[in-house]
Amino acid sequence: MNYFNLNDKNIIITGGAGMLGEKHVEAIIVAGGKPIVLDHSQKKLETLKQKIEKKFSYDLLYFKVDITNELQVKKILAKIKDLKIYINGIINNAAINPTSENLKNFESRVEKFTLENWYKFLDVELTGTFLILKHFGSYMASSNKGGVIINVSSDLGIIAPDQRLYNHSKKNKEFKEVKPITYSVSKAGMIGFTKYISTYWSSKNIRCNAICPGGIYTKDMNKNFLKKINELIPLGRMARPDEYQGTIIWMLSEASSYLNGAIITVDGGRSVW
C-alpha cells in the first residue's frame, strides 16, 4: 500500500479552488502529499484554505494567478523556486464549463457562437495548460528527478455530447440550447497534450496521462436533465464529487509507475454505450 503514498510530494493544481479541484486537494493531503493551488479567484482560494485548515489542520499553500497570462505564470514559478519547492506533479484542472449563466440567447449553438466566447473558453484550458507545461513542466523536467502530469479531460473529450440532454425549453424549436463546441474541442485538446508530453519528457522520467471524468451530480440540477443522463450511464447515476480521488492518487503515485500516455476514462461506463 506504500505505493499509493505521495510522501511529501509537491503537487501543483490549476483551477484548484473549484469543486473538483477541492477534491483533488483533499485526496493529496490524505495521501501524504503537499498540494499547491493555483486559481484566478482570491475569494475562492481563501475559502478553500479555511475549509482545508478546519478539516485537516493543514496550512494550504496557494497563489492567485491567471494562467493565460505568461508573465503571471512566470512570477508564480519564481516564487515557488524562491521557496525552494521542487514540483513532483502537476494536475492541469483549470477550465471554464459553459453554462446558461455565461452563454445566453442560444449563443451555445455553432451558428450563434461568438469569436469572443471561442477565445474565452479555449484560452483557459488550452493556452493555460500550454503555459503551465512550458514553465512548470520545464522546471520539473530540468531537475532530472522525474514527475507526473495529469491532464483533466472529460468523457466528452472522447464521445460527442448528446445534445438531446440540453433541450429543456419547448420554445424556439429551431434553436435549442446545446453543449458548445468549445467544450469538446478543449477536452479533446487535453488528450492531445497528454499524448505529446508523454513522449516529449519521457527521457526525464516524467509520465503524462489524462483522466476523463463523467459528469458530477449537484443538487441544483434540472430533474429532466438528470433523468435523461442517468439513462445514458450503465451505472445509472452521475458521479459524486469524491469519486475521482482514488484514480487521481493512483495516477500521481508509484502505483502507476508504468502508466504513461494513457487516457483513463472514469464515467460510470457512459462512453462504452
PDB file of C-alpha atoms in Angstrom:
ATOM      1  CA  MET A   1       0.000   0.000   0.000  1.00  0.00           C
ATOM      2  CA  ASN A   2       3.012   2.308   0.299  1.00  0.00           C
ATOM      3  CA  TYR A   3       2.883   2.569  -3.490  1.00  0.00           C
ATOM      4  CA  PHE A   4      -0.141   4.857  -3.064  1.00  0.00           C
ATOM      5  CA  ASN A   5       1.606   7.192  -0.608  1.00  0.00           C
ATOM      6  CA  LEU A   6       2.617  10.572  -2.050  1.00  0.00           C
ATOM      7  CA  ASN A   7       5.322  11.022   0.626  1.00  0.00           C
ATOM      8  CA  ASP A   8       5.545  14.847   0.882  1.00  0.00           C
ATOM      9  CA  LYS A   9       5.386  15.281  -2.895  1.00  0.00           C
ATOM     10  CA  ASN A  10       4.510  18.790  -4.057  1.00  0.00           C
ATOM     11  CA  ILE A  11       1.595  18.770  -6.491  1.00  0.00           C
ATOM     12  CA  ILE A  12       0.503  21.836  -8.486  1.00  0.00           C
ATOM     13  CA  ILE A  13      -3.264  22.004  -9.113  1.00  0.00           C
ATOM     14  CA  THR A  14      -4.604  24.598 -11.547  1.00  0.00           C
ATOM     15  CA  GLY A  15      -8.206  25.634 -11.019  1.00  0.00           C
ATOM     16  CA  GLY A  16      -7.712  24.110  -7.597  1.00  0.00           C
ATOM     17  CA  ALA A  17     -10.326  26.219  -5.832  1.00  0.00           C
ATOM     18  CA  GLY A  18     -13.197  24.801  -7.877  1.00  0.00           C
ATOM     19  CA  MET A  19     -15.433  21.879  -6.934  1.00  0.00           C
ATOM     20  CA  LEU A  20     -13.298  19.141  -8.490  1.00  0.00           C
ATOM     21  CA  GLY A  21     -10.042  20.913  -7.623  1.00  0.00           C
ATOM     22  CA  GLU A  22     -11.010  20.964  -3.949  1.00  0.00           C
ATOM     23  CA  LYS A  23     -11.440  17.187  -4.005  1.00  0.00           C
ATOM     24  CA  HIS A  24      -8.001  16.788  -5.607  1.00  0.00           C
ATOM     25  CA  VAL A  25      -6.535  18.889  -2.791  1.00  0.00           C
ATOM     26  CA  GLU A  26      -8.190  16.768  -0.103  1.00  0.00           C
ATOM     27  CA  ALA A  27      -7.058  13.499  -1.675  1.00  0.00           C
ATOM     28  CA  ILE A  28      -3.451  14.664  -1.968  1.00  0.00           C
ATOM     29  CA  ILE A  29      -3.340  15.694   1.688  1.00  0.00           C
ATOM     30  CA  VAL A  30      -4.802  12.368   2.845  1.00  0.00           C
ATOM     31  CA  ALA A  31      -2.194  10.538   0.733  1.00  0.00           C
ATOM     32  CA  GLY A  32       0.634  12.468   2.401  1.00  0.00           C
ATOM     33  CA  GLY A  33       1.307  14.933  -0.391  1.00  0.00           C
ATOM     34  CA  LYS A  34       1.504  18.712  -0.425  1.00  0.00           C
ATOM     35  CA  PRO A  35      -0.956  20.419  -2.764  1.00  0.00           C
ATOM     36  CA  ILE A  36      -0.126  23.844  -4.181  1.00  0.00           C
ATOM     37  CA  VAL A  37      -3.234  25.514  -5.532  1.00  0.00           C
ATOM     38  CA  LEU A  38      -3.343  27.954  -8.443  1.00  0.00           C
ATOM     39  CA  ASP A  39      -6.601  29.764  -9.172  1.00  0.00           C
ATOM     40  CA  HIS A  40      -7.756  33.118 -10.531  1.00  0.00           C
ATOM     41  CA  SER A  41     -10.219  33.772  -7.681  1.00  0.00           C
ATOM     42  CA  GLN A  42      -8.773  35.166  -4.465  1.00  0.00           C
ATOM     43  CA  LYS A  43     -12.116  34.711  -2.703  1.00  0.00           C
ATOM     44  CA  LYS A  44     -12.359  31.030  -3.626  1.00  0.00           C
ATOM     45  CA  LEU A  45      -8.733  30.470  -2.634  1.00  0.00           C
ATOM     46  CA  GLU A  46      -9.275  31.984   0.802  1.00  0.00           C
ATOM     47  CA  THR A  47     -12.453  29.953   1.307  1.00  0.00           C
ATOM     48  CA  LEU A  48     -10.657  26.764   0.313  1.00  0.00           C
ATOM     49  CA  LYS A  49      -7.764  27.499   2.656  1.00  0.00           C
ATOM     50  CA  GLN A  50     -10.208  27.911   5.567  1.00  0.00           C
ATOM     51  CA  LYS A  51     -12.001  24.661   4.707  1.00  0.00           C
ATOM     52  CA  ILE A  52      -8.753  22.703   4.469  1.00  0.00           C
ATOM     53  CA  GLU A  53      -7.386  24.166   7.701  1.00  0.00           C
ATOM     54  CA  LYS A  54     -10.582  23.274   9.531  1.00  0.00           C
ATOM     55  CA  LYS A  55     -10.872  19.763   8.091  1.00  0.00           C
ATOM     56  CA  PHE A  56      -7.215  18.681   8.118  1.00  0.00           C
ATOM     57  CA  SER A  57      -5.367  21.252  10.287  1.00  0.00           C
ATOM     58  CA  TYR A  58      -3.249  21.799   7.187  1.00  0.00           C
ATOM     59  CA  ASP A  59      -1.735  25.122   6.086  1.00  0.00           C
ATOM     60  CA  LEU A  60      -2.593  25.194   2.382  1.00  0.00           C
ATOM     61  CA  LEU A  61      -0.208  26.985   0.037  1.00  0.00           C
ATOM     62  CA  TYR A  62      -1.945  28.834  -2.786  1.00  0.00           C
ATOM     63  CA  PHE A  63      -1.307  31.519  -5.397  1.00  0.00           C
ATOM     64  CA  LYS A  64      -3.748  33.767  -7.224  1.00  0.00           C
ATOM     65  CA  VAL A  65      -2.849  33.684 -10.912  1.00  0.00           C
ATOM     66  CA  ASP A  66      -4.351  33.983 -14.360  1.00  0.00           C
ATOM     67  CA  ILE A  67      -2.741  31.002 -16.071  1.00  0.00           C
ATOM     68  CA  THR A  68      -3.444  32.509 -19.509  1.00  0.00           C
ATOM     69  CA  ASN A  69      -1.055  35.345 -18.647  1.00  0.00           C
ATOM     70  CA  GLU A  70       2.516  34.178 -19.240  1.00  0.00           C
ATOM     71  CA  LEU A  71       4.084  36.914 -17.106  1.00  0.00           C
ATOM     72  CA  GLN A  72       1.934  35.934 -14.124  1.00  0.00           C
ATOM     73  CA  VAL A  73       2.760  32.247 -14.582  1.00  0.00           C
ATOM     74  CA  LYS A  74       6.481  33.025 -14.634  1.00  0.00           C
ATOM     75  CA  LYS A  75       6.195  35.178 -11.492  1.00  0.00           C
ATOM     76  CA  ILE A  76       4.431  32.409  -9.558  1.00  0.00           C
ATOM     77  CA  LEU A  77       7.039  29.882 -10.625  1.00  0.00           C
ATOM     78  CA  ALA A  78       9.774  32.287  -9.455  1.00  0.00           C
ATOM     79  CA  LYS A  79       8.094  32.479  -6.038  1.00  0.00           C
ATOM     80  CA  ILE A  80       7.952  28.683  -5.814  1.00  0.00           C
ATOM     81  CA  LYS A  81      11.631  28.476  -6.717  1.00  0.00           C
ATOM     82  CA  ASP A  82      12.449  31.096  -4.060  1.00  0.00           C
ATOM     83  CA  LEU A  83      10.706  28.865  -1.528  1.00  0.00           C
ATOM     84  CA  LYS A  84      12.984  26.031  -2.721  1.00  0.00           C
ATOM     85  CA  ILE A  85       9.993  23.888  -3.588  1.00  0.00           C
ATOM     86  CA  TYR A  86      10.547  21.130  -6.108  1.00  0.00           C
ATOM     87  CA  ILE A  87       7.492  20.190  -8.167  1.00  0.00           C
ATOM     88  CA  ASN A  88       6.735  16.456  -8.214  1.00  0.00           C
ATOM     89  CA  GLY A  89       3.426  16.610 -10.029  1.00  0.00           C
ATOM     90  CA  ILE A  90       1.021  18.829 -11.948  1.00  0.00           C
ATOM     91  CA  ILE A  91      -2.736  18.492 -12.342  1.00  0.00           C
ATOM     92  CA  ASN A  92      -3.963  20.637 -15.229  1.00  0.00           C
ATOM     93  CA  ASN A  93      -7.505  21.029 -13.966  1.00  0.00           C
ATOM     94  CA  ALA A  94      -8.428  24.637 -14.833  1.00  0.00           C
ATOM     95  CA  ALA A  95     -11.335  25.071 -17.227  1.00  0.00           C
ATOM     96  CA  ILE A  96     -14.498  27.047 -17.827  1.00  0.00           C
ATOM     97  CA  ASN A  97     -17.613  24.917 -18.013  1.00  0.00           C
ATOM     98  CA  PRO A  98     -20.052  26.722 -20.329  1.00  0.00           C
ATOM     99  CA  THR A  99     -23.454  27.155 -18.675  1.00  0.00           C
ATOM    100  CA  SER A 100     -26.628  29.139 -19.205  1.00  0.00           C
ATOM    101  CA  GLU A 101     -25.084  31.793 -16.958  1.00  0.00           C
ATOM    102  CA  ASN A 102     -22.189  32.580 -19.309  1.00  0.00           C
ATOM    103  CA  LEU A 103     -23.915  31.667 -22.587  1.00  0.00           C
ATOM    104  CA  LYS A 104     -27.302  33.256 -23.193  1.00  0.00           C
ATOM    105  CA  ASN A 105     -29.719  33.717 -26.074  1.00  0.00           C
ATOM    106  CA  PHE A 106     -28.749  30.437 -27.738  1.00  0.00           C
ATOM    107  CA  GLU A 107     -25.102  31.550 -28.031  1.00  0.00           C
ATOM    108  CA  SER A 108     -24.111  27.938 -27.345  1.00  0.00           C
ATOM    109  CA  ARG A 109     -25.020  26.932 -30.898  1.00  0.00           C
ATOM    110  CA  VAL A 110     -22.357  26.959 -33.621  1.00  0.00           C
ATOM    111  CA  GLU A 111     -24.500  29.320 -35.713  1.00  0.00           C
ATOM    112  CA  LYS A 112     -24.533  31.922 -32.950  1.00  0.00           C
ATOM    113  CA  PHE A 113     -21.266  31.177 -31.147  1.00  0.00           C
ATOM    114  CA  THR A 114     -19.180  34.341 -30.968  1.00  0.00           C
ATOM    115  CA  LEU A 115     -15.473  34.553 -31.623  1.00  0.00           C
ATOM    116  CA  GLU A 116     -15.140  36.255 -28.242  1.00  0.00           C
ATOM    117  CA  ASN A 117     -16.625  33.209 -26.500  1.00  0.00           C
ATOM    118  CA  TRP A 118     -14.470  30.893 -28.620  1.00  0.00           C
ATOM    119  CA  TYR A 119     -11.313  32.558 -27.352  1.00  0.00           C
ATOM    120  CA  LYS A 120     -12.594  32.893 -23.768  1.00  0.00           C
ATOM    121  CA  PHE A 121     -13.464  29.218 -23.300  1.00  0.00           C
ATOM    122  CA  LEU A 122     -10.437  27.793 -25.116  1.00  0.00           C
ATOM    123  CA  ASP A 123      -7.936  30.198 -23.589  1.00  0.00           C
ATOM    124  CA  VAL A 124      -8.129  28.905 -20.011  1.00  0.00           C
ATOM    125  CA  GLU A 125      -7.905  25.217 -20.810  1.00  0.00           C
ATOM    126  CA  LEU A 126      -5.640  25.151 -23.854  1.00  0.00           C
ATOM    127  CA  THR A 127      -3.494  28.288 -23.565  1.00  0.00           C
ATOM    128  CA  GLY A 128      -3.388  27.961 -19.774  1.00  0.00           C
ATOM    129  CA  THR A 129      -2.329  24.322 -19.923  1.00  0.00           C
ATOM    130  CA  PHE A 130       0.324  25.130 -22.518  1.00  0.00           C
ATOM    131  CA  LEU A 131       1.829  27.865 -20.323  1.00  0.00           C
ATOM    132  CA  ILE A 132       1.816  25.639 -17.237  1.00  0.00           C
ATOM    133  CA  LEU A 133       3.564  22.902 -19.208  1.00  0.00           C
ATOM    134  CA  LYS A 134       6.013  25.364 -20.755  1.00  0.00           C
ATOM    135  CA  HIS A 135       7.149  26.799 -17.421  1.00  0.00           C
ATOM    136  CA  PHE A 136       6.197  24.449 -14.571  1.00  0.00           C
ATOM    137  CA  GLY A 137       6.667  21.322 -16.676  1.00  0.00           C
ATOM    138  CA  SER A 138      10.052  22.529 -17.892  1.00  0.00           C
ATOM    139  CA  TYR A 139      11.116  23.261 -14.313  1.00  0.00           C
ATOM    140  CA  MET A 140      10.166  19.734 -13.294  1.00  0.00           C
ATOM    141  CA  ALA A 141      11.980  18.231 -16.281  1.00  0.00           C
ATOM    142  CA  SER A 142      15.152  20.262 -15.707  1.00  0.00           C
ATOM    143  CA  SER A 143      15.640  18.790 -12.232  1.00  0.00           C
ATOM    144  CA  ASN A 144      16.046  15.252 -13.600  1.00  0.00           C
ATOM    145  CA  LYS A 145      14.061  13.923 -10.626  1.00  0.00           C
ATOM    146  CA  GLY A 146      11.060  12.800 -12.651  1.00  0.00           C
ATOM    147  CA  GLY A 147       7.445  13.622 -12.023  1.00  0.00           C
ATOM    148  CA  VAL A 148       3.846  13.138 -13.059  1.00  0.00           C
ATOM    149  CA  ILE A 149       1.480  15.292 -15.108  1.00  0.00           C
ATOM    150  CA  ILE A 150      -2.274  14.670 -15.140  1.00  0.00           C
ATOM    151  CA  ASN A 151      -4.441  16.476 -17.677  1.00  0.00           C
ATOM    152  CA  VAL A 152      -8.115  16.630 -16.787  1.00  0.00           C
ATOM    153  CA  SER A 153     -10.141  15.936 -19.915  1.00  0.00           C
ATOM    154  CA  SER A 154     -13.721  14.613 -19.941  1.00  0.00           C
ATOM    155  CA  ASP A 155     -15.829  11.767 -21.270  1.00  0.00           C
ATOM    156  CA  LEU A 156     -16.887  14.411 -23.803  1.00  0.00           C
ATOM    157  CA  GLY A 157     -13.288  14.545 -24.982  1.00  0.00           C
ATOM    158  CA  ILE A 158     -13.874  11.010 -26.254  1.00  0.00           C
ATOM    159  CA  ILE A 159     -17.542  10.966 -27.233  1.00  0.00           C
ATOM    160  CA  ALA A 160     -19.763  13.680 -28.682  1.00  0.00           C
ATOM    161  CA  PRO A 161     -22.214  15.479 -26.403  1.00  0.00           C
ATOM    162  CA  ASP A 162     -25.726  14.071 -26.608  1.00  0.00           C
ATOM    163  CA  GLN A 163     -27.431  17.373 -27.386  1.00  0.00           C
ATOM    164  CA  ARG A 164     -30.847  15.918 -26.540  1.00  0.00           C
ATOM    165  CA  LEU A 165     -29.866  16.297 -22.877  1.00  0.00           C
ATOM    166  CA  TYR A 166     -29.877  20.080 -23.052  1.00  0.00           C
ATOM    167  CA  ASN A 167     -33.236  20.650 -24.748  1.00  0.00           C
ATOM    168  CA  HIS A 168     -35.210  21.775 -21.697  1.00  0.00           C
ATOM    169  CA  SER A 169     -37.186  24.551 -23.345  1.00  0.00           C
ATOM    170  CA  LYS A 170     -40.219  23.918 -25.558  1.00  0.00           C
ATOM    171  CA  LYS A 171     -39.733  27.259 -27.258  1.00  0.00           C
ATOM    172  CA  ASN A 172     -37.632  28.037 -30.314  1.00  0.00           C
ATOM    173  CA  LYS A 173     -37.576  24.544 -31.756  1.00  0.00           C
ATOM    174  CA  GLU A 174     -35.144  25.678 -34.435  1.00  0.00           C
ATOM    175  CA  PHE A 175     -32.549  26.878 -31.933  1.00  0.00           C
ATOM    176  CA  LYS A 176     -32.228  24.699 -28.859  1.00  0.00           C
ATOM    177  CA  GLU A 177     -29.510  25.198 -26.273  1.00  0.00           C
ATOM    178  CA  VAL A 178     -26.593  22.778 -26.710  1.00  0.00           C
ATOM    179  CA  LYS A 179     -23.260  21.877 -25.163  1.00  0.00           C
ATOM    180  CA  PRO A 180     -20.999  24.298 -27.040  1.00  0.00           C
ATOM    181  CA  ILE A 181     -18.319  23.275 -29.477  1.00  0.00           C
ATOM    182  CA  THR A 182     -15.501  24.677 -27.311  1.00  0.00           C
ATOM    183  CA  TYR A 183     -16.130  22.073 -24.622  1.00  0.00           C
ATOM    184  CA  SER A 184     -15.458  19.159 -26.969  1.00  0.00           C
ATOM    185  CA  VAL A 185     -12.517  20.955 -28.612  1.00  0.00           C
ATOM    186  CA  SER A 186     -10.821  21.856 -25.323  1.00  0.00           C
ATOM    187  CA  LYS A 187     -11.317  18.421 -23.753  1.00  0.00           C
ATOM    188  CA  ALA A 188     -10.020  16.675 -26.881  1.00  0.00           C
ATOM    189  CA  GLY A 189      -7.105  19.115 -26.761  1.00  0.00           C
ATOM    190  CA  MET A 190      -6.213  17.897 -23.265  1.00  0.00           C
ATOM    191  CA  ILE A 191      -5.873  14.399 -24.696  1.00  0.00           C
ATOM    192  CA  GLY A 192      -3.628  15.816 -27.419  1.00  0.00           C
ATOM    193  CA  PHE A 193      -1.421  17.481 -24.799  1.00  0.00           C
ATOM    194  CA  THR A 194      -1.214  14.155 -22.964  1.00  0.00           C
ATOM    195  CA  LYS A 195      -0.014  12.131 -25.929  1.00  0.00           C
ATOM    196  CA  TYR A 196       2.531  14.768 -26.921  1.00  0.00           C
ATOM    197  CA  ILE A 197       4.029  15.335 -23.462  1.00  0.00           C
ATOM    198  CA  SER A 198       4.091  11.619 -22.613  1.00  0.00           C
ATOM    199  CA  THR A 199       6.811  11.155 -25.224  1.00  0.00           C
ATOM    200  CA  TYR A 200       8.381  14.613 -25.070  1.00  0.00           C
ATOM    201  CA  TRP A 201       9.719  14.344 -21.500  1.00  0.00           C
ATOM    202  CA  SER A 202       9.780  10.558 -21.153  1.00  0.00           C
ATOM    203  CA  SER A 203      13.601  10.588 -21.086  1.00  0.00           C
ATOM    204  CA  LYS A 204      13.343  12.793 -17.993  1.00  0.00           C
ATOM    205  CA  ASN A 205      11.176  10.152 -16.262  1.00  0.00           C
ATOM    206  CA  ILE A 206       8.113  12.370 -16.468  1.00  0.00           C
ATOM    207  CA  ARG A 207       4.880  10.496 -17.034  1.00  0.00           C
ATOM    208  CA  CYS A 208       1.858  12.248 -18.512  1.00  0.00           C
ATOM    209  CA  ASN A 209      -1.659  10.819 -18.502  1.00  0.00           C
ATOM    210  CA  ALA A 210      -5.217  12.088 -18.857  1.00  0.00           C
ATOM    211  CA  ILE A 211      -8.280  11.416 -16.748  1.00  0.00           C
ATOM    212  CA  CYS A 212     -11.666  11.686 -18.462  1.00  0.00           C
ATOM    213  CA  PRO A 213     -14.299  12.153 -15.751  1.00  0.00           C
ATOM    214  CA  GLY A 214     -18.007  11.910 -16.346  1.00  0.00           C
ATOM    215  CA  GLY A 215     -20.480  14.483 -15.059  1.00  0.00           C
ATOM    216  CA  ILE A 216     -20.779  15.232 -11.340  1.00  0.00           C
ATOM    217  CA  TYR A 217     -24.164  15.306  -9.650  1.00  0.00           C
ATOM    218  CA  THR A 218     -25.217  18.514  -7.904  1.00  0.00           C
ATOM    219  CA  LYS A 219     -28.457  19.176  -6.033  1.00  0.00           C
ATOM    220  CA  ASP A 220     -29.488  22.082  -8.255  1.00  0.00           C
ATOM    221  CA  MET A 221     -29.562  20.032 -11.475  1.00  0.00           C
ATOM    222  CA  ASN A 222     -32.584  20.121 -13.758  1.00  0.00           C
ATOM    223  CA  LYS A 223     -34.641  16.996 -12.989  1.00  0.00           C
ATOM    224  CA  ASN A 224     -35.382  16.331 -16.648  1.00  0.00           C
ATOM    225  CA  PHE A 225     -31.675  16.555 -17.495  1.00  0.00           C
ATOM    226  CA  LEU A 226     -30.768  14.270 -14.592  1.00  0.00           C
ATOM    227  CA  LYS A 227     -33.291  11.621 -15.634  1.00  0.00           C
ATOM    228  CA  LYS A 228     -32.045  11.677 -19.240  1.00  0.00           C
ATOM    229  CA  ILE A 229     -28.342  11.495 -18.425  1.00  0.00           C
ATOM    230  CA  ASN A 230     -28.770   8.723 -15.851  1.00  0.00           C
ATOM    231  CA  GLU A 231     -30.325   6.612 -18.603  1.00  0.00           C
ATOM    232  CA  LEU A 232     -27.139   7.041 -20.661  1.00  0.00           C
ATOM    233  CA  ILE A 233     -24.848   5.729 -17.899  1.00  0.00           C
ATOM    234  CA  PRO A 234     -24.611   1.963 -17.274  1.00  0.00           C
ATOM    235  CA  LEU A 235     -24.252   2.545 -13.519  1.00  0.00           C
ATOM    236  CA  GLY A 236     -27.460   4.574 -13.673  1.00  0.00           C
ATOM    237  CA  ARG A 237     -26.167   7.710 -11.978  1.00  0.00           C
ATOM    238  CA  MET A 238     -23.743  10.605 -12.192  1.00  0.00           C
ATOM    239  CA  ALA A 239     -20.578  10.730 -10.111  1.00  0.00           C
ATOM    240  CA  ARG A 240     -20.195  12.006  -6.586  1.00  0.00           C
ATOM    241  CA  PRO A 241     -17.571  14.781  -6.296  1.00  0.00           C
ATOM    242  CA  ASP A 242     -15.203  12.482  -4.357  1.00  0.00           C
ATOM    243  CA  GLU A 243     -15.322   9.510  -6.751  1.00  0.00           C
ATOM    244  CA  TYR A 244     -12.298  10.624  -8.779  1.00  0.00           C
ATOM    245  CA  GLN A 245      -9.963  10.899  -5.806  1.00  0.00           C
ATOM    246  CA  GLY A 246      -8.768   7.293  -5.868  1.00  0.00           C
ATOM    247  CA  THR A 247      -7.923   7.476  -9.561  1.00  0.00           C
ATOM    248  CA  ILE A 248      -6.040  10.755  -9.110  1.00  0.00           C
ATOM    249  CA  ILE A 249      -3.903   9.359  -6.270  1.00  0.00           C
ATOM    250  CA  TRP A 250      -3.173   6.184  -8.237  1.00  0.00           C
ATOM    251  CA  MET A 251      -2.108   8.255 -11.254  1.00  0.00           C
ATOM    252  CA  LEU A 252       0.130  10.508  -9.135  1.00  0.00           C
ATOM    253  CA  SER A 253       1.735   7.721  -7.119  1.00  0.00           C
ATOM    254  CA  GLU A 254       4.262   4.983  -7.801  1.00  0.00           C
ATOM    255  CA  ALA A 255       1.342   2.553  -8.004  1.00  0.00           C
ATOM    256  CA  SER A 256       1.051   3.659 -11.645  1.00  0.00           C
ATOM    257  CA  SER A 257       4.797   3.809 -12.349  1.00  0.00           C
ATOM    258  CA  TYR A 258       4.421   2.252 -15.819  1.00  0.00           C
ATOM    259  CA  LEU A 259       1.383   4.313 -16.821  1.00  0.00           C
ATOM    260  CA  ASN A 260       2.307   6.838 -19.494  1.00  0.00           C
ATOM    261  CA  GLY A 261       0.303   8.382 -22.330  1.00  0.00           C
ATOM    262  CA  ALA A 262      -2.859   6.701 -21.041  1.00  0.00           C
ATOM    263  CA  ILE A 263      -6.364   8.096 -21.333  1.00  0.00           C
ATOM    264  CA  ILE A 264      -8.224   6.915 -18.236  1.00  0.00           C
ATOM    265  CA  THR A 265     -12.000   7.165 -18.571  1.00  0.00           C
ATOM    266  CA  VAL A 266     -13.934   7.273 -15.300  1.00  0.00           C
ATOM    267  CA  ASP A 267     -17.523   7.856 -16.370  1.00  0.00           C
ATOM    268  CA  GLY A 268     -19.655   5.046 -14.984  1.00  0.00           C
ATOM    269  CA  GLY A 269     -19.454   3.372 -18.384  1.00  0.00           C
ATOM    270  CA  ARG A 270     -21.192   6.114 -20.377  1.00  0.00           C
ATOM    271  CA  SER A 271     -18.635   6.150 -23.196  1.00  0.00           C
ATOM    272  CA  VAL A 272     -18.957   2.366 -23.630  1.00  0.00           C
ATOM    273  CA  TRP A 273     -22.578   2.556 -24.798  1.00  0.00           C
TER     274      TRP A 273
END
